[in-house]
Amino acid sequence: MSRTIPWKLKMVTREDWEQKLAAADVRKEDMNKLIMDFFLTQGYIGAAKQFQIESGTEPNMSFEDVRKRMEIRNAVWRGDVEEGIMKANELNPDILDSNPQLSFDLQQQHVIELIRESRVMEALECAQENLAPYCIEPDDTFFRELERTVVLLAFKDPASCPVGELMDIKKREQAAMEIDHAILMSQGHERDPKLHFLLKLLLAKFR
């Protein structure tokens, strides 16, 4: 079944893009820097190294920093949240120490992954040791999230329970992106590639 393109959208040709880029007065060197920033922010180390050779553009962050960040993001992404937390603390303890919400989110995700693996007693112990200390007041957000997480333990099929959305893989992916963004910002970089902002600017000109 073919999709209908909304009437407000226009087909953009290569010539259109080139004209808008020229009008925006984006120099080739600046565009190359934006592309390099995109590769490194997204974690495409191989592409960044090849682009450096072909264009002579110097990276705006070290390949080693990117590699370590990808190790952390990928660990959380595949569900090995405990390893991701450990590596994040090895990289820079302040990243989690200064961000209670992110720290809680990762610990909550770790409990969820233990539940997913049917490691119920470990999940309960982890919730008591790593989540409960955040719950100072019984009506705060952390307490409510702890309650929702513990509810999962009462069901043989947690995904089908009233708070089953916590088991959604998208929540794990969100946690992976949160730690990725936090690391980028701790190193003085933008959380999103700078190229995104240029594209948004150019797209606005086509409306």
XYZ file of N, CA, C and O in Angstrom:
828
model
N 0.845 -1.198 0.000
C 0.000 0.000 0.000
C 0.871 1.235 0.000
O 1.765 1.395 0.828
N 0.678 2.103 -0.964
C 1.514 3.293 -1.073
C 1.048 4.354 -0.092
O -0.132 4.428 0.261
N 1.999 5.147 0.356
C 1.675 6.220 1.293
C 1.413 7.505 0.534
O 2.072 7.809 -0.456
N 0.448 8.268 1.005
C 0.135 9.552 0.395
C 0.983 10.627 1.044
O 1.018 10.750 2.276
N 1.695 11.389 0.239
C 2.537 12.456 0.761
C 1.660 13.650 1.100
O 0.859 14.097 0.276
N 1.752 14.173 2.342
C 0.939 15.326 2.714
C 1.132 16.463 1.728
O 2.245 16.717 1.268
N 0.058 17.182 1.458
C 0.117 18.221 0.423
C 1.070 19.350 0.779
O 1.599 20.031 -0.099
N 1.367 19.520 2.069
C 2.245 20.619 2.468
C 3.712 20.324 2.153
O 4.530 21.239 2.093
N 4.060 19.027 1.998
C 5.448 18.678 1.728
C 5.766 18.817 0.246
O 4.947 18.512 -0.610
N 6.979 19.267 -0.045
C 7.404 19.414 -1.428
C 8.574 18.484 -1.699
O 9.400 18.236 -0.835
N 8.627 17.970 -2.917
C 9.778 17.169 -3.301
C 10.978 18.102 -3.465
O 10.887 19.133 -4.135
N 12.109 17.731 -2.830
C 13.300 18.574 -2.859
C 14.351 17.914 -3.740
O 14.760 16.775 -3.482
N 14.778 18.608 -4.765
C 15.781 18.072 -5.678
C 17.178 18.401 -5.168
O 17.357 19.227 -4.266
N 18.163 17.754 -5.777
C 19.555 18.040 -5.407
C 19.890 19.496 -5.691
O 20.583 20.148 -4.907
N 19.365 20.007 -6.796
C 19.619 21.404 -7.158
C 19.044 22.342 -6.100
O 19.656 23.370 -5.754
N 17.862 21.974 -5.573
C 17.246 22.790 -4.525
C 18.160 22.865 -3.303
O 18.389 23.942 -2.735
N 18.677 21.684 -2.893
C 19.557 21.647 -1.722
C 20.809 22.489 -1.950
O 21.247 23.235 -1.071
N 21.402 22.345 -3.132
C 22.632 23.084 -3.425
C 22.381 24.585 -3.399
O 23.218 25.368 -2.916
N 21.245 25.006 -3.916
C 20.897 26.429 -3.905
C 20.717 26.938 -2.480
O 21.187 28.025 -2.127
N 20.033 26.145 -1.644
C 19.810 26.567 -0.268
C 21.108 26.590 0.525
O 21.338 27.478 1.348
N 21.980 25.609 0.268
C 23.275 25.607 0.933
C 24.097 26.825 0.541
O 24.754 27.457 1.371
N 24.046 27.155 -0.750
C 24.775 28.325 -1.224
C 24.211 29.589 -0.595
O 24.953 30.492 -0.191
N 22.876 29.645 -0.505
C 22.235 30.822 0.073
C 22.557 30.953 1.556
O 22.639 32.052 2.100
N 22.725 29.813 2.218
C 23.054 29.826 3.641
C 24.522 30.149 3.871
O 24.947 30.337 5.015
N 25.282 30.218 2.803
C 26.697 30.577 2.856
C 27.482 29.614 3.759
O 28.244 30.021 4.639
N 27.286 28.317 3.532
C 27.997 27.288 4.285
C 29.242 26.888 3.509
O 29.156 26.338 2.416
N 30.394 27.191 4.062
C 31.646 26.842 3.392
C 31.875 25.340 3.440
O 31.401 24.653 4.346
N 32.632 24.832 2.453
C 32.901 23.398 2.387
C 33.604 22.910 3.645
O 33.283 21.836 4.171
N 34.563 23.728 4.154
C 35.279 23.315 5.358
C 34.328 23.197 6.546
O 34.453 22.289 7.375
N 33.373 24.140 6.627
C 32.410 24.099 7.728
C 31.479 22.889 7.590
O 31.136 22.244 8.583
N 31.068 22.604 6.348
C 30.215 21.445 6.130
C 30.956 20.165 6.495
O 30.378 19.245 7.104
N 32.244 20.100 6.157
C 33.044 18.919 6.508
C 33.125 18.741 8.030
O 33.078 17.623 8.542
N 33.238 19.859 8.747
C 33.290 19.784 10.207
C 31.960 19.274 10.772
O 31.937 18.503 11.727
N 30.868 19.707 10.159
C 29.557 19.251 10.593
C 29.391 17.752 10.348
O 28.815 17.039 11.171
N 29.901 17.299 9.210
C 29.813 15.874 8.889
C 30.666 15.053 9.853
O 30.243 14.001 10.345
N 31.880 15.542 10.139
C 32.749 14.855 11.094
C 32.084 14.794 12.468
O 32.088 13.749 13.137
N 31.495 15.920 12.884
C 30.795 15.964 14.172
C 29.648 14.959 14.196
O 29.411 14.285 15.204
N 28.937 14.825 13.078
C 27.837 13.873 12.986
C 28.337 12.444 13.181
O 27.776 11.670 13.969
N 29.395 12.078 12.462
C 29.942 10.727 12.566
C 30.341 10.394 14.005
O 30.032 9.323 14.524
N 31.043 11.338 14.652
C 31.561 11.066 15.989
C 30.462 11.094 17.044
O 30.473 10.284 17.970
N 29.515 12.012 16.919
C 28.413 12.072 17.876
C 27.585 10.797 17.817
O 27.152 10.258 18.836
N 27.398 10.290 16.593
C 26.611 9.071 16.419
C 27.416 7.793 16.672
O 26.856 6.706 16.720
N 28.732 7.944 16.815
C 29.565 6.789 17.138
C 30.105 6.025 15.946
O 30.555 4.887 16.086
N 30.095 6.647 14.762
C 30.594 5.979 13.554
C 32.101 6.225 13.416
O 32.546 7.031 12.592
N 32.876 5.525 14.230
C 34.322 5.783 14.274
C 34.985 5.444 12.948
O 35.833 6.203 12.452
N 34.635 4.308 12.346
C 35.236 3.912 11.076
C 34.976 4.935 9.989
O 35.885 5.294 9.228
N 33.740 5.412 9.905
C 33.391 6.417 8.901
C 34.140 7.714 9.162
O 34.591 8.389 8.229
N 34.296 8.074 10.436
C 35.001 9.310 10.791
C 36.477 9.236 10.393
O 37.042 10.201 9.872
N 37.096 8.083 10.621
C 38.513 7.925 10.261
C 38.688 8.001 8.749
O 39.634 8.639 8.263
N 37.798 7.369 8.009
C 37.882 7.405 6.554
C 37.652 8.815 6.038
O 38.337 9.273 5.113
N 36.692 9.516 6.649
C 36.390 10.888 6.231
C 37.573 11.809 6.534
O 37.863 12.728 5.763
N 38.258 11.554 7.640
C 39.437 12.350 7.975
C 40.508 12.189 6.904
O 41.150 13.166 6.491
N 40.697 10.972 6.428
C 41.693 10.703 5.382
C 41.301 11.389 4.073
O 42.137 12.014 3.415
N 40.030 11.270 3.708
C 39.580 11.783 2.413
C 39.447 13.303 2.373
O 39.708 13.917 1.344
N 39.030 13.901 3.494
C 38.758 15.340 3.487
C 39.792 16.174 4.225
O 39.845 17.396 4.072
N 40.618 15.505 5.038
C 41.596 16.243 5.822
C 40.978 16.950 7.018
O 41.627 17.780 7.655
N 39.738 16.617 7.350
C 39.042 17.255 8.467
C 39.450 16.617 9.783
O 39.380 15.404 9.940
N 39.880 17.440 10.737
C 40.305 16.923 12.024
C 39.083 16.644 12.903
O 38.110 17.407 12.890
N 39.107 15.570 13.657
C 37.977 15.246 14.538
C 37.868 16.245 15.680
O 38.875 16.770 16.151
N 36.642 16.518 16.115
C 36.424 17.464 17.209
C 36.304 16.758 18.558
O 36.021 17.395 19.576
N 36.491 15.441 18.567
C 36.574 14.676 19.809
C 37.458 13.469 19.540
O 37.592 13.035 18.391
N 38.075 12.948 20.576
C 39.030 11.858 20.353
C 38.300 10.558 20.029
O 37.220 10.284 20.558
N 38.908 9.769 19.163
C 38.322 8.483 18.810
C 38.214 7.580 20.036
O 37.274 6.785 20.149
N 39.165 7.696 20.956
C 39.143 6.875 22.160
C 37.950 7.235 23.043
O 37.290 6.351 23.611
N 37.660 8.537 23.163
C 36.499 8.970 23.942
C 35.210 8.424 23.324
O 34.298 7.987 24.034
N 35.149 8.459 22.003
C 33.960 7.958 21.306
C 33.825 6.452 21.523
O 32.726 5.942 21.774
N 34.950 5.745 21.439
C 34.921 4.288 21.633
C 34.384 3.937 23.015
O 33.528 3.050 23.160
N 34.863 4.629 24.033
C 34.419 4.350 25.400
C 32.935 4.689 25.564
O 32.195 3.963 26.238
N 32.510 5.781 24.944
C 31.095 6.160 25.036
C 30.212 5.126 24.369
O 29.142 4.772 24.877
N 30.666 4.605 23.230
C 29.898 3.586 22.524
C 29.834 2.281 23.328
O 28.820 1.582 23.310
N 30.902 1.950 24.030
C 30.892 0.754 24.869
C 29.797 0.866 25.922
O 29.079 -0.102 26.201
N 29.678 2.048 26.509
C 28.679 2.277 27.553
C 27.275 2.258 26.959
O 26.372 1.575 27.462
N 27.088 2.998 25.873
C 25.764 3.058 25.253
C 25.317 1.676 24.774
O 24.175 1.270 24.998
N 26.226 0.947 24.148
C 25.868 -0.369 23.611
C 25.589 -1.384 24.712
O 24.751 -2.277 24.540
N 26.300 -1.264 25.841
C 26.054 -2.170 26.962
C 24.622 -2.001 27.464
O 23.901 -2.985 27.672
N 24.213 -0.750 27.650
C 22.846 -0.492 28.108
C 21.857 -0.915 27.027
O 20.808 -1.501 27.311
N 22.195 -0.628 25.778
C 21.308 -0.937 24.652
C 20.979 -2.432 24.572
O 19.844 -2.811 24.272
N 21.977 -3.274 24.847
C 21.742 -4.722 24.750
C 21.217 -5.317 26.056
O 20.968 -6.525 26.147
N 21.043 -4.483 27.092
C 20.469 -4.942 28.344
C 21.462 -5.217 29.446
O 21.075 -5.585 30.558
N 22.760 -5.030 29.178
C 23.781 -5.230 30.208
C 23.996 -3.900 30.931
O 25.061 -3.281 30.840
N 22.966 -3.488 31.645
C 22.961 -2.156 32.261
C 24.017 -2.041 33.357
O 24.657 -0.995 33.511
N 24.210 -3.095 34.106
C 25.205 -3.063 35.191
C 26.595 -2.756 34.636
O 27.346 -1.960 35.215
N 26.940 -3.377 33.513
C 28.236 -3.092 32.887
C 28.294 -1.646 32.417
O 29.319 -0.975 32.560
N 27.188 -1.153 31.854
C 27.149 0.234 31.398
C 27.371 1.207 32.542
O 28.116 2.186 32.405
N 26.736 0.941 33.688
C 26.910 1.802 34.862
C 28.352 1.757 35.345
O 28.948 2.796 35.659
N 28.926 0.574 35.400
C 30.305 0.415 35.863
C 31.277 1.186 34.961
O 32.142 1.925 35.442
N 31.105 1.034 33.652
C 31.996 1.708 32.715
C 31.799 3.224 32.753
O 32.753 3.990 32.574
N 30.561 3.669 32.971
C 30.298 5.110 33.070
C 31.010 5.688 34.291
O 31.585 6.785 34.228
N 30.986 4.962 35.390
C 31.665 5.430 36.602
C 33.181 5.406 36.437
O 33.885 6.255 37.002
N 33.681 4.445 35.671
C 35.121 4.400 35.400
C 35.528 5.589 34.525
O 36.598 6.163 34.707
N 34.664 5.934 33.593
C 34.961 7.048 32.693
C 34.939 8.369 33.432
O 35.865 9.177 33.316
N 33.876 8.594 34.210
C 33.730 9.843 34.958
C 32.610 9.670 35.985
O 31.432 9.750 35.630
N 32.944 9.473 37.245
C 31.928 9.250 38.279
C 30.929 10.394 38.401
O 29.787 10.175 38.811
N 31.351 11.614 38.054
C 30.464 12.771 38.194
C 29.256 12.700 37.263
O 28.238 13.347 37.519
N 29.362 11.931 36.175
C 28.259 11.862 35.212
C 26.987 11.374 35.898
O 25.908 11.955 35.714
N 27.094 10.338 36.710
C 25.933 9.805 37.419
C 25.737 10.458 38.779
O 24.605 10.686 39.206
N 26.831 10.792 39.446
C 26.724 11.413 40.771
C 25.996 12.748 40.710
O 25.294 13.127 41.653
N 26.167 13.458 39.603
C 25.554 14.790 39.480
C 24.186 14.752 38.802
O 23.577 15.797 38.580
N 23.724 13.561 38.466
C 22.449 13.431 37.761
C 21.617 12.305 38.395
O 21.575 11.185 37.880
N 20.941 12.608 39.508
C 20.159 11.576 40.212
C 19.091 10.920 39.335
O 18.868 9.711 39.448
N 18.461 11.699 38.462
C 17.407 11.129 37.623
C 17.974 10.076 36.680
O 17.417 8.983 36.531
N 19.090 10.393 36.045
C 19.722 9.437 35.128
C 20.199 8.206 35.892
O 20.023 7.070 35.439
N 20.806 8.435 37.058
C 21.292 7.327 37.863
C 20.145 6.402 38.256
O 20.251 5.164 38.166
N 19.033 6.985 38.680
C 17.854 6.187 39.042
C 17.330 5.420 37.831
O 17.004 4.237 37.926
N 17.226 6.115 36.696
C 16.702 5.473 35.482
C 17.527 4.240 35.107
O 16.973 3.208 34.702
N 18.843 4.352 35.221
C 19.704 3.224 34.866
C 19.562 2.080 35.875
O 19.502 0.907 35.487
N 19.498 2.419 37.151
C 19.327 1.383 38.160
C 17.962 0.708 38.007
O 17.843 -0.516 38.163
N 16.945 1.496 37.685
C 15.625 0.920 37.441
C 15.667 -0.026 36.249
O 15.097 -1.125 36.286
N 16.374 0.384 35.202
C 16.473 -0.461 34.010
C 17.223 -1.747 34.325
O 16.893 -2.815 33.793
N 18.213 -1.647 35.208
C 18.942 -2.854 35.622
C 17.997 -3.831 36.317
O 18.032 -5.049 36.043
N 17.146 -3.325 37.196
C 16.168 -4.182 37.881
C 15.229 -4.820 36.857
O 14.922 -6.013 36.925
N 14.792 -4.013 35.899
C 13.881 -4.524 34.864
C 14.531 -5.646 34.062
O 13.889 -6.649 33.735
N 15.817 -5.492 33.755
C 16.505 -6.540 32.991
C 16.634 -7.823 33.813
O 16.545 -8.928 33.265
N 16.825 -7.696 35.123
C 16.874 -8.875 35.981
C 15.513 -9.574 35.987
O 15.441 -10.813 35.951
N 14.444 -8.784 36.019
C 13.094 -9.356 35.975
C 12.871 -10.047 34.636
O 12.280 -11.130 34.566
N 13.352 -9.435 33.563
C 13.202 -10.025 32.229
C 13.870 -11.408 32.165
O 13.416 -12.295 31.444
N 14.956 -11.560 32.915
C 15.690 -12.826 32.944
C 15.187 -13.769 34.035
O 15.808 -14.800 34.307
N 14.056 -13.389 34.685
C 13.441 -14.195 35.757
C 14.359 -14.357 36.965
O 14.247 -15.333 37.722
N 15.237 -13.412 37.190
C 16.114 -13.422 38.367
C 15.439 -12.580 39.450
O 15.876 -11.481 39.803
N 14.336 -13.114 39.972
C 13.434 -12.366 40.840
C 14.089 -11.901 42.133
O 13.962 -10.731 42.516
N 14.769 -12.791 42.835
C 15.379 -12.417 44.107
C 16.462 -11.369 43.915
O 16.573 -10.427 44.697
N 17.246 -11.513 42.850
C 18.276 -10.511 42.559
C 17.645 -9.163 42.236
O 18.155 -8.116 42.640
N 16.531 -9.200 41.506
C 15.830 -7.962 41.156
C 15.321 -7.263 42.408
O 15.435 -6.036 42.546
N 14.759 -8.042 43.341
C 14.238 -7.467 44.579
C 15.363 -6.872 45.418
O 15.238 -5.760 45.949
N 16.468 -7.584 45.521
C 17.611 -7.084 46.283
C 18.179 -5.818 45.654
O 18.531 -4.864 46.354
N 18.250 -5.817 44.327
C 18.769 -4.643 43.610
C 17.854 -3.439 43.818
O 18.329 -2.317 44.006
N 16.544 -3.672 43.800
C 15.589 -2.581 44.017
C 15.754 -2.013 45.422
O 15.718 -0.789 45.620
N 15.938 -2.892 46.406
C 16.104 -2.445 47.791
C 17.405 -1.669 47.991
O 17.434 -0.647 48.685
N 18.478 -2.166 47.374
C 19.793 -1.561 47.588
C 20.036 -0.321 46.739
O 20.663 0.645 47.201
N 19.552 -0.342 45.484
C 19.932 0.711 44.540
C 18.820 1.691 44.167
O 19.104 2.774 43.656
N 17.559 1.311 44.407
C 16.456 2.222 44.086
C 15.842 2.861 45.329
O 15.553 4.052 45.333
N 15.660 2.067 46.374
C 15.024 2.572 47.594
C 15.712 3.806 48.180
O 15.028 4.723 48.652
N 17.055 3.908 48.152
C 17.699 5.093 48.725
C 17.297 6.415 48.057
O 17.458 7.483 48.658
N 16.772 6.364 46.839
C 16.348 7.592 46.158
C 14.984 8.062 46.653
O 14.595 9.205 46.403
N 14.260 7.197 47.332
C 12.858 7.473 47.665
C 12.745 8.118 49.043
O 12.392 7.469 50.039
N 13.042 9.392 49.117
C 13.027 10.113 50.387
C 11.597 10.358 50.854
O 11.255 10.162 52.011
N 10.744 10.814 49.938
C 9.354 11.093 50.252
C 8.459 10.053 49.579
O 8.718 9.670 48.433
N 7.370 9.618 50.272
C 6.498 8.577 49.702
C 5.690 9.022 48.488
O 5.089 8.194 47.820
N 5.668 10.311 48.207
C 4.874 10.773 47.075
C 5.726 11.341 45.940
O 5.214 11.967 45.021
N 7.041 11.144 46.025
C 7.881 11.708 44.976
C 7.937 10.782 43.761
O 7.481 9.634 43.790
N 8.501 11.276 42.680
C 8.541 10.531 41.421
C 9.328 9.236 41.558
O 8.914 8.184 41.048
N 10.442 9.283 42.273
C 11.257 8.086 42.448
C 10.466 6.994 43.169
O 10.536 5.820 42.795
N 9.713 7.378 44.199
C 8.935 6.392 44.956
C 7.873 5.746 44.059
O 7.680 4.528 44.091
N 7.196 6.573 43.269
C 6.158 6.029 42.385
C 6.752 5.070 41.351
O 6.160 4.035 41.037
N 7.939 5.414 40.828
C 8.585 4.530 39.857
C 9.072 3.239 40.519
O 9.031 2.169 39.911
N 9.522 3.341 41.767
C 9.918 2.137 42.498
C 8.715 1.226 42.687
O 8.803 0.007 42.483
N 7.576 1.803 43.048
C 6.347 1.019 43.203
C 5.994 0.297 41.910
O 5.681 -0.902 41.915
N 6.027 1.037 40.812
C 5.681 0.450 39.522
C 6.627 -0.693 39.163
O 6.211 -1.717 38.603
N 7.894 -0.517 39.484
C 8.887 -1.541 39.157
C 8.673 -2.806 39.982
O 8.735 -3.925 39.455
N 8.410 -2.628 41.271
C 8.203 -3.777 42.152
C 6.945 -4.556 41.772
O 6.889 -5.782 41.924
N 5.943 -3.857 41.244
C 4.708 -4.521 40.815
C 5.015 -5.608 39.783
O 4.357 -6.660 39.746
N 6.022 -5.392 38.950
C 6.386 -6.372 37.923
C 6.713 -7.734 38.527
O 6.498 -8.778 37.897
N 7.233 -7.730 39.745
C 7.661 -8.968 40.386
C 6.489 -9.873 40.749
O 6.683 -11.068 40.986
N 5.286 -9.308 40.785
C 4.122 -10.090 41.200
C 3.492 -10.881 40.053
O 2.557 -11.653 40.284
N 4.002 -10.728 38.849
C 3.372 -11.348 37.690
C 4.323 -12.331 36.998
O 5.512 -12.054 36.842
N 3.759 -13.465 36.572
C 4.551 -14.430 35.820
C 4.916 -13.867 34.446
O 5.975 -14.176 33.899
N 4.002 -13.066 33.908
C 4.251 -12.421 32.622
C 4.216 -10.909 32.841
O 3.176 -10.270 32.629
N 5.335 -10.320 33.283
C 5.357 -8.892 33.615
C 4.926 -7.986 32.464
O 4.331 -6.939 32.692
N 5.209 -8.396 31.244
C 4.896 -7.548 30.095
C 3.396 -7.336 29.916
O 2.968 -6.362 29.289
N 2.594 -8.241 30.456
C 1.144 -8.137 30.286
C 0.444 -7.553 31.506
O -0.782 -7.486 31.539
N 1.209 -7.134 32.505
C 0.607 -6.577 33.713
C 0.280 -5.094 33.500
O 0.656 -4.515 32.482
N -0.418 -4.458 34.437
C -0.839 -3.048 34.264
C 0.309 -2.061 34.029
O 0.080 -0.986 33.479
N 1.513 -2.408 34.471
C 2.661 -1.524 34.236
C 3.641 -2.190 33.269
O 4.849 -1.937 33.300
N 3.109 -3.028 32.409
C 3.937 -3.794 31.486
C 4.760 -2.970 30.523
O 5.741 -3.460 29.959
N 4.394 -1.685 30.362
C 5.171 -0.835 29.444
C 6.606 -0.664 29.911
O 7.496 -0.329 29.109
N 6.865 -0.920 31.195
C 8.236 -0.836 31.696
C 9.132 -1.888 31.054
O 10.349 -1.723 31.006
N 8.529 -2.957 30.563
C 9.289 -4.049 29.951
C 9.583 -3.793 28.478
O 10.308 -4.576 27.849
N 9.034 -2.724 27.939
C 9.216 -2.418 26.516
C 10.694 -2.143 26.223
O 11.362 -1.414 26.968
N 11.197 -2.728 25.154
C 12.597 -2.522 24.761
C 12.890 -1.044 24.486
O 14.024 -0.582 24.660
N 11.863 -0.306 24.098
C 12.068 1.120 23.832
C 12.531 1.860 25.077
O 13.267 2.843 24.979
N 12.112 1.401 26.238
C 12.552 2.039 27.486
C 14.048 1.810 27.688
O 14.768 2.711 28.129
N 14.511 0.601 27.363
C 15.943 0.316 27.456
C 16.726 1.198 26.482
O 17.767 1.755 26.826
N 16.217 1.334 25.268
C 16.887 2.160 24.263
C 16.934 3.619 24.704
O 17.927 4.313 24.463
N 15.859 4.075 25.362
C 15.838 5.447 25.861
C 16.903 5.655 26.926
O 17.586 6.687 26.960
N 17.067 4.661 27.800
C 18.094 4.746 28.838
C 19.485 4.805 28.214
O 20.366 5.546 28.684
N 19.689 4.044 27.138
C 20.985 4.049 26.444
C 21.274 5.419 25.857
O 22.413 5.918 25.930
N 20.259 6.058 25.285
C 20.464 7.384 24.702
C 20.669 8.439 25.784
O 21.422 9.402 25.592
N 20.017 8.273 26.927
C 20.177 9.236 28.020
C 21.618 9.255 28.526
O 22.195 10.327 28.732
N 22.209 8.078 28.720
C 23.589 8.045 29.194
C 24.539 8.534 28.110
O 25.523 9.210 28.388
N 24.224 8.241 26.859
C 25.040 8.725 25.743
C 25.056 10.248 25.727
O 26.120 10.873 25.615
N 23.893 10.859 25.857
C 23.803 12.325 25.852
C 24.517 12.929 27.056
O 25.184 13.963 26.940
N 24.373 12.282 28.211
C 25.014 12.797 29.423
C 26.534 12.791 29.289
O 27.212 13.735 29.719
N 27.077 11.741 28.686
C 28.534 11.667 28.494
C 28.988 12.756 27.533
O 29.987 13.447 27.791
N 28.275 12.928 26.436
C 28.628 13.971 25.472
C 28.671 15.343 26.140
O 29.624 16.109 25.968
N 27.642 15.648 26.907
C 27.569 16.964 27.540
C 28.641 17.133 28.613
O 29.181 18.227 28.801
N 29.000 16.039 29.290
C 30.055 16.121 30.308
C 31.412 16.402 29.676
O 32.321 16.903 30.341
N 31.546 16.076 28.379
C 32.808 16.300 27.664
C 32.786 17.602 26.873
O 33.688 17.872 26.088
N 31.741 18.402 27.084
C 31.671 19.710 26.444
C 31.113 19.703 25.038
O 31.312 20.667 24.292
N 30.390 18.648 24.663
C 29.814 18.546 23.325
C 28.292 18.670 23.386
O 27.683 18.512 24.448
N 27.701 18.946 22.237
C 26.248 18.957 22.144
C 25.725 17.531 22.195
O 26.386 16.599 21.742
N 24.529 17.360 22.718
C 23.961 16.006 22.792
C 23.529 15.493 21.429
O 23.488 14.291 21.194
N 23.211 16.394 20.500
C 22.812 16.017 19.148
C 23.824 16.564 18.144
O 24.449 17.604 18.387
N 24.001 15.893 17.011
C 24.931 16.381 15.985
C 24.562 17.792 15.521
O 23.380 18.104 15.345
N 25.569 18.632 15.336
C 25.314 20.002 14.882
C 24.659 20.018 13.511
O 23.960 20.973 13.150
N 24.883 18.959 12.738
C 24.290 18.877 11.407
C 22.769 18.926 11.473
O 22.112 19.423 10.559
N 22.192 18.427 12.554
C 20.737 18.437 12.719
C 20.190 19.864 12.655
O 19.143 20.119 12.052
N 20.909 20.788 13.301
C 20.427 22.163 13.355
C 20.463 22.808 11.976
O 19.549 23.560 11.607
N 21.511 22.507 11.207
C 21.587 23.053 9.851
C 20.466 22.495 8.989
O 19.829 23.240 8.230
N 20.218 21.205 9.096
C 19.162 20.589 8.293
C 17.789 21.167 8.652
O 16.958 21.408 7.774
N 17.558 21.393 9.950
C 16.286 21.993 10.361
C 16.139 23.387 9.777
O 15.061 23.802 9.346
N 17.249 24.127 9.752
C 17.226 25.474 9.189
C 16.915 25.434 7.701
O 16.088 26.213 7.200
N 17.552 24.520 7.006
C 17.336 24.417 5.556
C 15.928 23.933 5.242
O 15.287 24.425 4.319
N 15.444 22.973 6.011
C 14.100 22.454 5.782
C 13.060 23.540 6.001
O 12.036 23.583 5.306
N 13.334 24.411 6.970
C 12.386 25.511 7.236
C 12.266 26.438 6.028
O 11.224 27.032 5.790
N 13.340 26.529 5.260
C 13.325 27.406 4.088
C 12.491 26.843 2.951
O 12.128 27.565 2.026
N 12.173 25.548 3.018
C 11.364 24.940 1.956
C 9.866 25.016 2.255
O 9.067 24.641 1.415
N 9.519 25.466 3.442
C 8.104 25.499 3.810
C 7.404 26.705 3.206
O 8.012 27.718 2.973
